Coordinates of C-alpha atoms in Angstrom, one line a residue:
Chain A
X1 CA -0.1 0.0 -0.1
X2 CA 0.9 3.5 -1.1
X3 CA 0.1 6.7 0.6
X4 CA 1.0 9.8 -0.9
X5 CA 3.4 11.9 1.5
X6 CA 4.7 15.3 1.2
X7 CA 8.1 16.5 1.5
X8 CA 11.4 17.4 -0.3
X9 CA 11.0 21.2 0.5
X10 CA 14.4 21.1 2.8
X11 CA 15.9 19.2 -0.2
X12 CA 14.6 21.2 -2.9
X13 CA 15.9 24.2 -1.4
X14 CA 19.4 22.4 -0.6
X15 CA 19.9 22.0 -4.4
X16 CA 19.4 25.4 -5.2
X17 CA 22.5 26.5 -2.7
X18 CA 24.4 23.1 -4.6
X19 CA 23.5 24.4 -8.1
X20 CA 24.5 27.7 -8.0
X21 CA 27.8 26.2 -6.5
X22 CA 28.4 23.8 -9.0
X23 CA 27.7 26.6 -11.6
X24 CA 30.2 28.9 -10.3
X25 CA 33.1 26.0 -10.3
X26 CA 36.1 26.7 -8.8
X27 CA 36.4 30.3 -7.2
X28 CA 39.7 30.8 -7.9
X29 CA 39.0 31.3 -11.8
X30 CA 37.5 33.9 -12.6
X31 CA 33.8 34.4 -13.6
X32 CA 32.6 34.6 -16.8
X33 CA 30.6 37.4 -17.9
X34 CA 27.4 37.6 -19.9
X35 CA 29.1 39.9 -22.2
X36 CA 31.8 37.7 -22.7
X37 CA 29.4 35.1 -23.5
X38 CA 27.9 36.9 -25.9
X39 CA 31.0 38.2 -28.0
X40 CA 32.7 35.2 -27.7
X41 CA 30.7 32.6 -27.9
X42 CA 28.0 33.8 -30.5
X43 CA 27.4 30.9 -32.3
X44 CA 26.2 29.3 -29.1
X45 CA 24.6 32.1 -27.8
X46 CA 23.0 32.0 -31.7
X47 CA 22.0 28.4 -31.3
X48 CA 20.2 29.5 -27.9
X49 CA 18.3 32.0 -30.0
X50 CA 16.8 29.7 -32.5
X51 CA 16.1 26.8 -30.2
X52 CA 14.4 29.8 -27.8
X53 CA 12.7 30.8 -30.5
X54 CA 13.9 34.4 -29.8
X55 CA 16.2 36.8 -30.7
X56 CA 18.2 38.6 -28.3
X57 CA 22.1 38.3 -28.0
X58 CA 21.7 39.7 -24.4
X59 CA 19.3 36.5 -22.9
X60 CA 20.9 34.0 -25.4
X61 CA 24.0 34.9 -23.3
X62 CA 22.9 34.9 -19.9
X63 CA 20.5 31.8 -20.6
X64 CA 24.2 29.8 -21.4
X65 CA 25.3 31.1 -18.2
X66 CA 22.1 29.8 -16.1
X67 CA 22.3 26.9 -17.7
X68 CA 25.9 26.3 -17.6
X69 CA 26.2 26.0 -20.9
X70 CA 23.7 23.7 -21.1
X71 CA 22.1 24.8 -24.5
X72 CA 18.3 23.1 -24.4
X73 CA 17.7 24.2 -20.9
X74 CA 19.2 27.8 -22.7
X75 CA 16.7 27.7 -24.6
X76 CA 13.6 27.0 -21.8
X77 CA 14.6 29.6 -20.1
X78 CA 14.1 31.7 -23.5
X79 CA 10.9 30.5 -24.2
X80 CA 9.7 30.4 -20.6
X81 CA 10.6 34.3 -20.5
X82 CA 9.3 34.9 -23.9
X83 CA 5.8 34.2 -22.8
X84 CA 6.2 37.0 -20.0
X85 CA 6.0 39.3 -22.7
X86 CA 3.4 41.1 -24.7
X87 CA 3.8 40.6 -28.6
X88 CA 3.6 44.1 -30.6
X89 CA 2.5 42.4 -33.9
X90 CA 4.5 41.2 -36.8
X91 CA 7.4 42.5 -38.4
X92 CA 7.4 43.2 -42.3
X93 CA 8.3 40.4 -44.1
X94 CA 12.4 39.9 -44.0
X95 CA 14.7 41.2 -47.3
X96 CA 17.3 38.9 -47.5
X97 CA 18.5 40.2 -50.9
X98 CA 19.4 43.7 -49.2
X99 CA 21.1 42.0 -46.2
X100 CA 25.2 43.5 -45.5
X101 CA 26.7 40.1 -46.5
X102 CA 29.8 39.2 -44.5
X103 CA 29.9 35.7 -45.9
X104 CA 27.8 34.2 -49.2
X105 CA 29.3 31.0 -51.0
X106 CA 27.9 28.8 -53.7
X107 CA 28.6 25.5 -54.8
X108 CA 26.7 25.7 -58.1
X109 CA 28.2 29.2 -60.1
X110 CA 31.9 29.7 -59.2
X111 CA 31.6 33.4 -60.8
X112 CA 28.2 34.0 -59.3
X113 CA 27.7 38.2 -59.3
X114 CA 28.6 39.5 -56.1
X115 CA 31.2 37.0 -55.7
X116 CA 32.2 34.5 -53.1
X117 CA 33.0 35.6 -49.3
X118 CA 34.1 33.1 -47.4
X119 CA 33.5 35.3 -44.7
X120 CA 34.6 34.0 -40.5
X121 CA 34.6 30.2 -41.4
X122 CA 36.0 27.1 -40.1
X123 CA 35.3 25.0 -43.2
X124 CA 39.4 26.4 -43.9
X125 CA 41.1 25.3 -40.8
X126 CA 42.9 21.9 -40.0
X127 CA 40.7 21.4 -36.9
X128 CA 43.6 21.6 -35.1
X129 CA 43.9 22.6 -31.4
X130 CA 45.5 26.1 -31.2
X131 CA 46.9 25.8 -27.5
X132 CA 47.5 29.9 -28.2
X133 CA 44.3 30.4 -27.0
X134 CA 44.8 28.6 -23.9
X135 CA 48.5 29.7 -22.9
X136 CA 49.7 33.0 -21.9
X137 CA 53.4 34.3 -21.9
X138 CA 52.1 35.6 -18.1
X139 CA 51.8 32.5 -16.8
X140 CA 55.8 32.6 -17.2
X141 CA 56.3 35.8 -15.8
X142 CA 58.8 35.9 -13.2
X143 CA 60.9 32.2 -14.5
X144 CA 61.9 33.4 -18.5
X145 CA 63.4 36.5 -18.9
X146 CA 62.8 36.6 -22.3
X147 CA 58.9 36.1 -22.0
X148 CA 58.3 38.2 -18.8
X149 CA 60.7 40.7 -19.6
X150 CA 58.9 41.7 -23.0
X151 CA 56.1 44.0 -23.7
X152 CA 53.2 42.2 -24.3
X153 CA 52.2 43.2 -27.8
X154 CA 49.6 41.0 -28.1
X155 CA 51.0 39.4 -30.9
X156 CA 51.7 36.2 -29.2
X157 CA 48.9 36.0 -26.1
X158 CA 46.2 35.1 -28.0
X159 CA 45.6 33.6 -31.2
X160 CA 42.2 35.8 -31.7
X161 CA 45.0 38.6 -31.2
X162 CA 46.4 37.7 -35.1
X163 CA 44.3 40.3 -36.3
X164 CA 45.3 41.9 -39.9
X165 CA 43.7 45.1 -39.6
X166 CA 45.9 46.2 -42.8
X167 CA 43.8 44.4 -44.9
X168 CA 40.4 46.6 -43.9
X169 CA 41.3 49.9 -46.1
X170 CA 42.8 47.7 -48.8
X171 CA 39.1 46.3 -50.3
X172 CA 36.7 48.1 -51.6
X173 CA 33.0 47.3 -50.0
X174 CA 31.0 44.6 -51.4
X175 CA 27.5 44.9 -53.3
X176 CA 24.7 46.2 -51.2
X177 CA 22.6 43.5 -52.3
X178 CA 23.5 40.8 -53.8
X179 CA 20.9 38.3 -56.1
X180 CA 19.9 35.3 -54.5
X181 CA 21.4 32.1 -56.5
X182 CA 17.5 30.5 -57.0
X183 CA 16.8 33.8 -58.7
X184 CA 19.3 33.6 -60.8
X185 CA 18.2 30.0 -62.0
X186 CA 14.5 31.9 -61.9
X187 CA 15.4 34.3 -64.3
X188 CA 16.1 31.3 -66.7
X189 CA 12.7 29.3 -65.9
X190 CA 15.0 26.3 -64.4
X191 CA 14.4 27.0 -60.9
X192 CA 10.8 25.8 -58.7
X193 CA 9.4 29.8 -58.3
X194 CA 9.0 31.3 -54.9
X195 CA 6.0 33.5 -54.8
X196 CA 3.4 34.2 -52.3
X197 CA 0.4 32.6 -52.2
X198 CA -3.1 35.2 -53.5
X199 CA -3.3 37.7 -51.1
X200 CA 0.3 36.9 -49.1
X201 CA -1.7 36.0 -46.0
X202 CA -0.6 36.0 -42.4
X203 CA 1.4 33.0 -41.9
X204 CA 0.1 30.4 -39.2
X205 CA 1.8 31.2 -35.9
X206 CA 1.9 27.6 -33.4
X207 CA 2.9 29.6 -30.5
X208 CA -0.8 30.8 -30.8
X209 CA -2.6 27.7 -32.8
X210 CA -2.3 24.3 -32.5
X211 CA -0.5 22.3 -35.7
X212 CA -2.7 20.3 -37.8
X213 CA -1.9 17.9 -40.3
X214 CA -0.8 17.8 -43.3
X215 CA 0.9 21.5 -42.0
X216 CA 1.2 23.8 -44.3
X217 CA 5.2 25.4 -45.8
X218 CA 4.7 27.8 -43.2
X219 CA 3.9 25.9 -40.6
X220 CA 6.8 23.9 -41.7
X221 CA 9.2 26.5 -41.9
X222 CA 8.4 28.0 -38.4
X223 CA 9.2 24.9 -36.7
X224 CA 11.9 23.7 -38.2
X225 CA 13.2 27.3 -37.3
X226 CA 12.8 26.8 -33.5
X227 CA 13.7 23.1 -33.9
X228 CA 16.7 20.5 -32.4
X229 CA 19.6 21.7 -34.8
X230 CA 20.7 18.1 -34.2
X231 CA 17.9 16.7 -34.5
X232 CA 17.4 18.0 -38.0
X233 CA 21.2 17.6 -38.7
X234 CA 19.7 13.7 -38.4
X235 CA 17.4 14.0 -40.7
X236 CA 18.8 16.2 -43.1
X237 CA 21.7 13.1 -43.5
X238 CA 19.6 10.4 -43.9
X239 CA 17.9 12.7 -46.9
X240 CA 21.7 12.5 -48.0
X241 CA 22.3 8.8 -47.4
X242 CA 18.9 7.6 -49.5
X243 CA 16.3 7.7 -47.0
X244 CA 14.7 10.4 -48.9
X245 CA 16.0 10.3 -52.4
X246 CA 17.8 13.7 -52.6
X247 CA 21.5 15.1 -52.7
X248 CA 21.4 18.5 -53.8
X249 CA 23.6 21.3 -54.5
X250 CA 24.3 24.3 -51.8
X251 CA 22.7 27.0 -54.4
X252 CA 24.0 29.3 -51.7
X253 CA 24.5 30.2 -48.2
X254 CA 24.7 33.4 -46.8
X255 CA 25.1 35.4 -43.7
X256 CA 24.7 38.7 -42.8
X257 CA 22.8 41.6 -40.5
X258 CA 19.5 42.5 -42.3
X259 CA 17.2 45.5 -40.6
X260 CA 14.0 44.4 -39.5
X261 CA 11.0 46.3 -39.9
X262 CA 7.8 46.9 -38.1
X263 CA 4.7 49.0 -38.7
X264 CA 3.0 49.9 -34.8
X265 CA -0.3 51.0 -35.4
X266 CA -0.2 54.2 -34.0
X267 CA 2.9 55.3 -36.3
X268 CA 1.2 54.3 -39.4
X269 CA 4.7 54.0 -41.1
X270 CA 7.6 51.6 -41.0
X271 CA 9.6 51.8 -38.0
X272 CA 13.5 50.0 -39.0
X273 CA 14.2 48.5 -35.3
X274 CA 17.6 47.6 -36.0
X275 CA 19.6 44.7 -37.7
X276 CA 19.3 41.1 -36.8
X277 CA 21.8 38.5 -38.2
X278 CA 20.9 35.6 -40.3
X279 CA 21.6 32.8 -41.7
X280 CA 19.7 31.8 -45.0
X281 CA 20.4 28.8 -46.7
X282 CA 19.5 27.1 -50.5
X283 CA 19.5 24.4 -51.2
X284 CA 19.2 23.0 -55.3
X285 CA 17.6 19.8 -55.9
X286 CA 16.4 17.8 -58.9
X287 CA 13.3 17.3 -60.6
X288 CA 11.7 15.6 -63.4
X289 CA 8.8 18.4 -64.6
X290 CA 5.3 16.6 -65.2
X291 CA 3.2 17.3 -68.3
X292 CA 2.2 20.8 -66.8
X293 CA 5.7 22.1 -65.7
X294 CA 9.1 21.8 -67.6
X295 CA 12.1 20.4 -65.7
X296 CA 13.6 22.3 -63.4
X297 CA 15.3 22.2 -59.7
X298 CA 13.4 22.8 -56.9
X299 CA 14.1 24.2 -54.1
X300 CA 14.6 23.7 -50.3
X301 CA 15.3 26.7 -47.9
X302 CA 16.7 27.4 -44.4
X303 CA 16.0 30.6 -42.5
X304 CA 17.6 30.9 -39.0
X305 CA 19.0 33.7 -36.3
X306 CA 22.7 34.3 -36.2
X307 CA 25.7 32.1 -37.6
X308 CA 23.7 28.9 -37.8
X309 CA 24.8 27.0 -40.9
X310 CA 24.8 23.6 -40.1
X311 CA 20.7 24.4 -38.8
X312 CA 20.1 26.6 -42.0
X313 CA 21.9 23.6 -44.5
X314 CA 19.5 21.2 -42.4
X315 CA 16.5 22.6 -42.6
X316 CA 16.7 23.4 -45.9
X317 CA 17.8 20.1 -46.9
X318 CA 14.5 19.0 -44.2
X319 CA 12.2 21.4 -46.2
X320 CA 12.6 20.0 -49.4
X321 CA 11.9 16.2 -47.9
X322 CA 8.9 17.2 -46.7
X323 CA 7.9 19.3 -50.2
X324 CA 7.5 15.3 -51.3
X325 CA 3.7 15.7 -51.5
X326 CA 3.6 18.7 -53.5
X327 CA 5.8 16.8 -56.4
X328 CA 3.2 13.7 -56.1
X329 CA 6.6 11.9 -54.6
X330 CA 6.0 8.8 -52.2
X331 CA 6.7 9.6 -48.9
X332 CA 8.9 7.1 -46.9
X333 CA 10.7 8.2 -45.0
X334 CA 10.6 10.3 -41.8
X335 CA 12.2 13.5 -43.5
X336 CA 9.1 13.4 -45.9
X337 CA 6.8 13.2 -43.1
X338 CA 5.7 16.3 -41.4
X339 CA 3.9 14.8 -38.6
X340 CA 6.7 12.9 -37.8
X341 CA 9.0 15.9 -38.1
X342 CA 7.1 18.6 -36.5
X343 CA 5.8 16.8 -33.4
X344 CA 9.4 15.8 -33.0
X345 CA 11.7 18.6 -33.8
X346 CA 11.0 20.7 -30.4
X347 CA 13.5 20.2 -28.3
X348 CA 12.2 21.9 -25.4
X349 CA 9.1 19.8 -25.4
X350 CA 11.0 16.2 -25.9
X351 CA 13.1 17.1 -23.3
X352 CA 10.2 17.8 -21.1
X353 CA 8.9 14.8 -21.9
X354 CA 12.0 12.9 -21.8
X355 CA 12.7 13.8 -18.7
X356 CA 9.4 14.2 -16.6
X357 CA 10.4 10.2 -16.1
X358 CA 13.2 11.5 -13.5
X359 CA 9.9 12.6 -11.1
X360 CA 8.0 10.9 -8.5
X361 CA 6.1 7.5 -9.9
X362 CA 5.2 5.9 -7.0
X363 CA 2.2 5.3 -7.5
X364 CA 2.2 4.3 -10.7
X365 CA 5.1 1.5 -10.0
X366 CA 3.3 0.8 -7.1
X367 CA 0.3 0.0 -9.4
X368 CA 2.4 -2.1 -11.7
X369 CA 4.5 -3.9 -8.9
X370 CA 1.4 -5.7 -7.6
X371 CA -0.1 -6.2 -11.1
X372 CA 3.5 -8.4 -11.6
X373 CA 3.2 -10.0 -8.2
X374 CA 0.3 -11.2 -8.4
X375 CA 0.6 -12.6 -12.1
X376 CA 3.8 -14.4 -10.8
X377 CA 1.8 -15.4 -7.9
X378 CA -0.9 -16.8 -10.1
X379 CA 1.7 -19.1 -12.3
X380 CA 3.5 -20.3 -9.4
X381 CA -0.4 -21.5 -8.1
X382 CA -0.6 -22.8 -11.6
X383 CA 2.4 -24.7 -11.9
X384 CA 1.9 -26.3 -9.0
X385 CA -1.3 -27.7 -10.2
X386 CA -0.1 -28.8 -13.2
X387 CA 3.7 -31.0 -12.4
X388 CA 4.3 -33.4 -14.9
X389 CA 3.5 -31.0 -18.1
X390 CA 6.5 -28.9 -19.4
X391 CA 5.2 -25.5 -18.6
X392 CA 7.5 -23.4 -20.5
X393 CA 7.5 -25.1 -23.7
X394 CA 3.2 -25.0 -23.1
X395 CA 2.9 -21.5 -22.8
Chain B
X1 CA 10.9 49.9 -47.5
X2 CA 12.1 51.9 -51.0
X3 CA 12.6 55.8 -50.2
X4 CA 12.8 56.8 -46.4
X5 CA 11.3 60.3 -44.6
X6 CA 14.0 62.3 -42.9
X7 CA 12.1 61.1 -39.7
X8 CA 12.2 57.2 -40.5
X9 CA 15.6 57.8 -41.2
X10 CA 16.8 59.4 -38.0
X11 CA 14.6 56.9 -35.8
X12 CA 16.4 54.0 -37.6
X13 CA 19.5 55.5 -36.7
X14 CA 18.4 55.7 -33.0
X15 CA 17.3 52.3 -33.1
X16 CA 21.1 51.5 -33.7
X17 CA 23.0 53.5 -31.3
X18 CA 23.8 52.5 -28.3
X19 CA 22.2 54.3 -24.9
X20 CA 25.1 56.7 -24.1
X21 CA 25.7 57.4 -28.1
X22 CA 22.1 58.8 -27.5
X23 CA 22.5 60.4 -23.8
X24 CA 25.6 62.3 -25.6
X25 CA 23.6 63.5 -28.2
X26 CA 20.9 64.5 -26.1
X27 CA 22.3 65.7 -23.5
X28 CA 19.8 67.1 -20.6
X29 CA 16.3 65.6 -21.1
X30 CA 14.3 68.0 -21.5
X31 CA 10.9 68.3 -19.3
X32 CA 8.0 65.8 -20.7
X33 CA 5.0 63.3 -19.6
X34 CA 5.5 59.5 -20.2
X35 CA 2.2 58.9 -22.3
X36 CA 3.9 54.9 -22.5
X37 CA 6.7 54.0 -20.0
X38 CA 9.1 52.0 -21.9
X39 CA 8.1 48.6 -22.4
X40 CA 10.1 45.3 -23.1
X41 CA 7.7 42.8 -25.8
X42 CA 8.2 41.3 -28.9
X43 CA 8.0 41.1 -32.7
X44 CA 7.5 38.5 -34.2
X45 CA 10.2 38.7 -37.4
X46 CA 8.7 37.0 -40.5
X47 CA 10.7 35.6 -43.4
X48 CA 9.5 34.5 -47.1
X49 CA 10.0 31.0 -47.7
X50 CA 12.9 31.0 -50.5
X51 CA 13.4 34.8 -49.6
X52 CA 10.7 36.0 -51.9
X53 CA 8.0 33.3 -51.4
X54 CA 5.0 32.6 -48.8
X55 CA 5.5 34.3 -45.4
X56 CA 6.4 32.6 -42.4
X57 CA 7.0 33.3 -38.7
X58 CA 11.0 32.8 -38.4
X59 CA 10.8 33.8 -34.5
X60 CA 10.2 36.6 -31.9
X61 CA 12.5 39.5 -31.1
X62 CA 13.1 41.5 -28.0
X63 CA 11.9 45.2 -28.6
X64 CA 11.6 48.1 -26.8
X65 CA 8.8 51.0 -27.0
X66 CA 8.6 54.1 -25.6
X67 CA 5.8 57.7 -26.0
X68 CA 7.2 60.7 -24.4
X69 CA 4.9 63.9 -24.8
X70 CA 7.0 67.1 -24.6
X71 CA 5.7 70.5 -22.9
X72 CA 4.6 72.2 -26.4
X73 CA 2.7 68.7 -26.8
X74 CA 4.8 67.1 -29.6
X75 CA 5.2 63.3 -29.4
X76 CA 8.1 61.0 -29.2
X77 CA 8.6 57.6 -29.9
X78 CA 10.9 55.0 -30.1
X79 CA 11.1 51.5 -31.2
X80 CA 14.1 49.3 -31.3
X81 CA 15.5 45.9 -30.6
X82 CA 16.8 44.5 -27.2
X83 CA 15.2 46.0 -23.8
X84 CA 17.4 49.2 -23.0
X85 CA 14.4 51.2 -21.0
X86 CA 16.5 54.1 -20.8
X87 CA 17.5 53.9 -23.8
X88 CA 14.6 54.1 -25.6
X89 CA 12.9 56.3 -23.5
X90 CA 16.3 59.1 -24.3
X91 CA 15.7 58.0 -28.2
X92 CA 11.5 59.5 -27.9
X93 CA 12.7 62.5 -26.1
X94 CA 15.3 62.6 -29.3
X95 CA 12.6 61.9 -31.4
X96 CA 10.4 64.7 -30.1
X97 CA 13.4 67.3 -30.2
X98 CA 14.0 66.2 -33.5
X99 CA 11.0 67.3 -34.8
X100 CA 10.5 70.7 -34.1
X101 CA 14.3 71.3 -34.6
X102 CA 15.2 73.2 -38.1
X103 CA 16.4 70.9 -40.3
X104 CA 20.3 71.6 -40.1
X105 CA 20.3 72.4 -36.1
X106 CA 22.9 71.1 -34.2
X107 CA 20.4 67.9 -33.6
X108 CA 19.9 67.3 -36.5
X109 CA 23.4 67.3 -37.1
X110 CA 24.3 65.2 -34.3
X111 CA 21.9 62.4 -35.8
X112 CA 23.9 62.6 -38.7
X113 CA 27.4 62.0 -37.7
X114 CA 26.0 59.1 -35.9
X115 CA 24.0 57.6 -38.9
X116 CA 27.6 58.4 -40.5
X117 CA 29.2 56.3 -37.7
X118 CA 27.3 53.5 -38.5
X119 CA 27.6 53.3 -42.2
X120 CA 31.2 53.9 -41.2
X121 CA 30.9 50.4 -39.2
X122 CA 29.0 48.9 -42.0
X123 CA 31.6 49.9 -44.9
X124 CA 34.5 48.8 -42.6
X125 CA 33.0 45.3 -42.2
X126 CA 32.1 45.0 -45.2
X127 CA 35.7 45.2 -46.5
X128 CA 36.6 43.0 -43.8
X129 CA 34.4 41.0 -45.6
X130 CA 35.5 41.4 -48.9
X131 CA 38.9 40.7 -47.8
X132 CA 37.7 36.7 -48.0
X133 CA 36.4 37.5 -51.3
X134 CA 37.9 34.7 -53.9
X135 CA 39.9 35.4 -56.6
X136 CA 39.9 32.3 -58.7
X137 CA 42.6 31.7 -61.7
X138 CA 42.5 28.8 -63.9
X139 CA 45.5 27.0 -64.7
X140 CA 46.2 26.2 -67.6
X141 CA 47.0 22.0 -68.5
X142 CA 48.7 21.0 -71.5
X143 CA 49.3 22.3 -74.8

C-alpha cells in the first residue's frame, strides 16, 4: 500500500544552493560575464536564440551562463521568458536580398554576381587545437626573462589577436545587394518559383494555434526554425544518405545583417528596429517535371537567427524532403513526413517529456509492481497444480 | 522600404545607436510626460520561403518602445530591438526634439554624424568580408 506523502522542500532549497555552487565552479577561476559569452561564444548564443525562438543576444548569453552551457536548458529559459512578454505585433517580411553580407558561398556557381565571400568560417581550418588560445605568457612571468621581460604586444598572447587591420582599407566594400542564387536560375525558368500565395496571407503561428496535419509550408518552416539543430541535422543527413532520395547542391549559404521593420499602429509607417544577424540557405534539388511543368530544379529553404550554417542547411534539406507531397513523391521516410518531423523537432517539448520520467512515479509504479507480483503468484500456483507438464514450452 | 522619410531615417539611426551615444546627443533631458513608459515586448519576425515566397514566422525578437510628450505637446516615439528602457526613453525624447528643430540644427547634425558612423562601421565590416572574397584563377594544362 502506498500513502501519498509531502516533503522535499528543504532538499529542494539545498539543491538550489548546490547548483549555484556547481555553476560557479572553482572560485579561484574568474567568473565569466554575460558580455563575454555574448561576444566570445556567439555561435552558442545563436543556437540558443533559434531553439529558444527569441532573438536577443544578451538573454541568450545569460541563459547559457545560468544553464552552465546546457543549450537545451538555455533554450527553455528563453521560451519561458518569451511567454512573459507582450507581443507588439509582427514585423514586415525580412528582405534577405538586402542583407549586409559577411559570408556568402555557392556550390553551384563559381563566378556568381557579387562573388564568393568566405567570411568568418571554420570550413578551411585544420581542426587542430590552437593552444595559443589557452596559454598566456603571463604564466611564465618571473621564470623566463625572455618572456616576462618583454612588452606584451598581443601577437603571441592569444590566437585571436592575429588581426590584420591592414586588410580593411585595401578592399572595396561588397555590393550592397546581391542576388539570391535561386533567383538567377529562376530568371531562366529553371527553378521552382517561390511566390506568395494569393493575397500574401498572414502566416500561421504555432505559438498561438495548435498544429494540424497535413501542415502547410509556413507551419513547417516556423517549426524547423525553432527546432533542435541536432534532430534536423540527423534528418537532413538521412535524406542525403538515401532515406529521402535527394542529394542537392548548395545554391547558396549567406550570413549577414538584415534590418527588421515594424509598423506600429499608432505611427502608421514602418520603423526600422535595427539589425538581426541571419543565416540563409537555399538548396537546389533535381526534379523531373510533369505534363504541366517543364523540367526544373526544386528548392529547399532554411532561414535562422545568428550565424548557424549547419542549422540553416539541415532545415533546407528537410524543407525539400517535406515537399514530397507537393511533387507527387512517395513519403516513405521520416524526413518526408510532416507529422513525424514537426512533432519531434521541438527539443524543449521533447526534453520535458523525456525528463519528466525523473519525477516521482511512485503510485504508477506501485500499480505495476502489484500487477507483476500477482501474475507471478498465479503462475506459480498454476505450475504447482500441473507438475507433469512442460510449462515453458506449453505456454 | 523604398524611400525613407527624414523621420524614419533618424528613428532607424537611433534604434541602432547605443544608449551612451543617445545620451551624449540629447544632453540634459527636456521636461516631458511619459505617455507610454518604456515597455519591453516582442515582435514576431517574419521571413519568406525562398526569400520571396510565402510568409512564415521565423521567431520573435525583443523590442522596447516608449512614447513621450514634450511640454509643447510634441510627441516622440522610440521602437528598437533589445531591452534597454532608458535608451528607449531618451530616443523618444530625441525623436520629439528632432521634429521641432529646423533641418541643419545642431541636433540634426548630431544624428547625421551618428548615421555616418553607422555607415562607416557597416562599410568597414563589408571591407573585412571583401578581404575573404575568392579570386579564382585557371591553370592551363597541356598545350
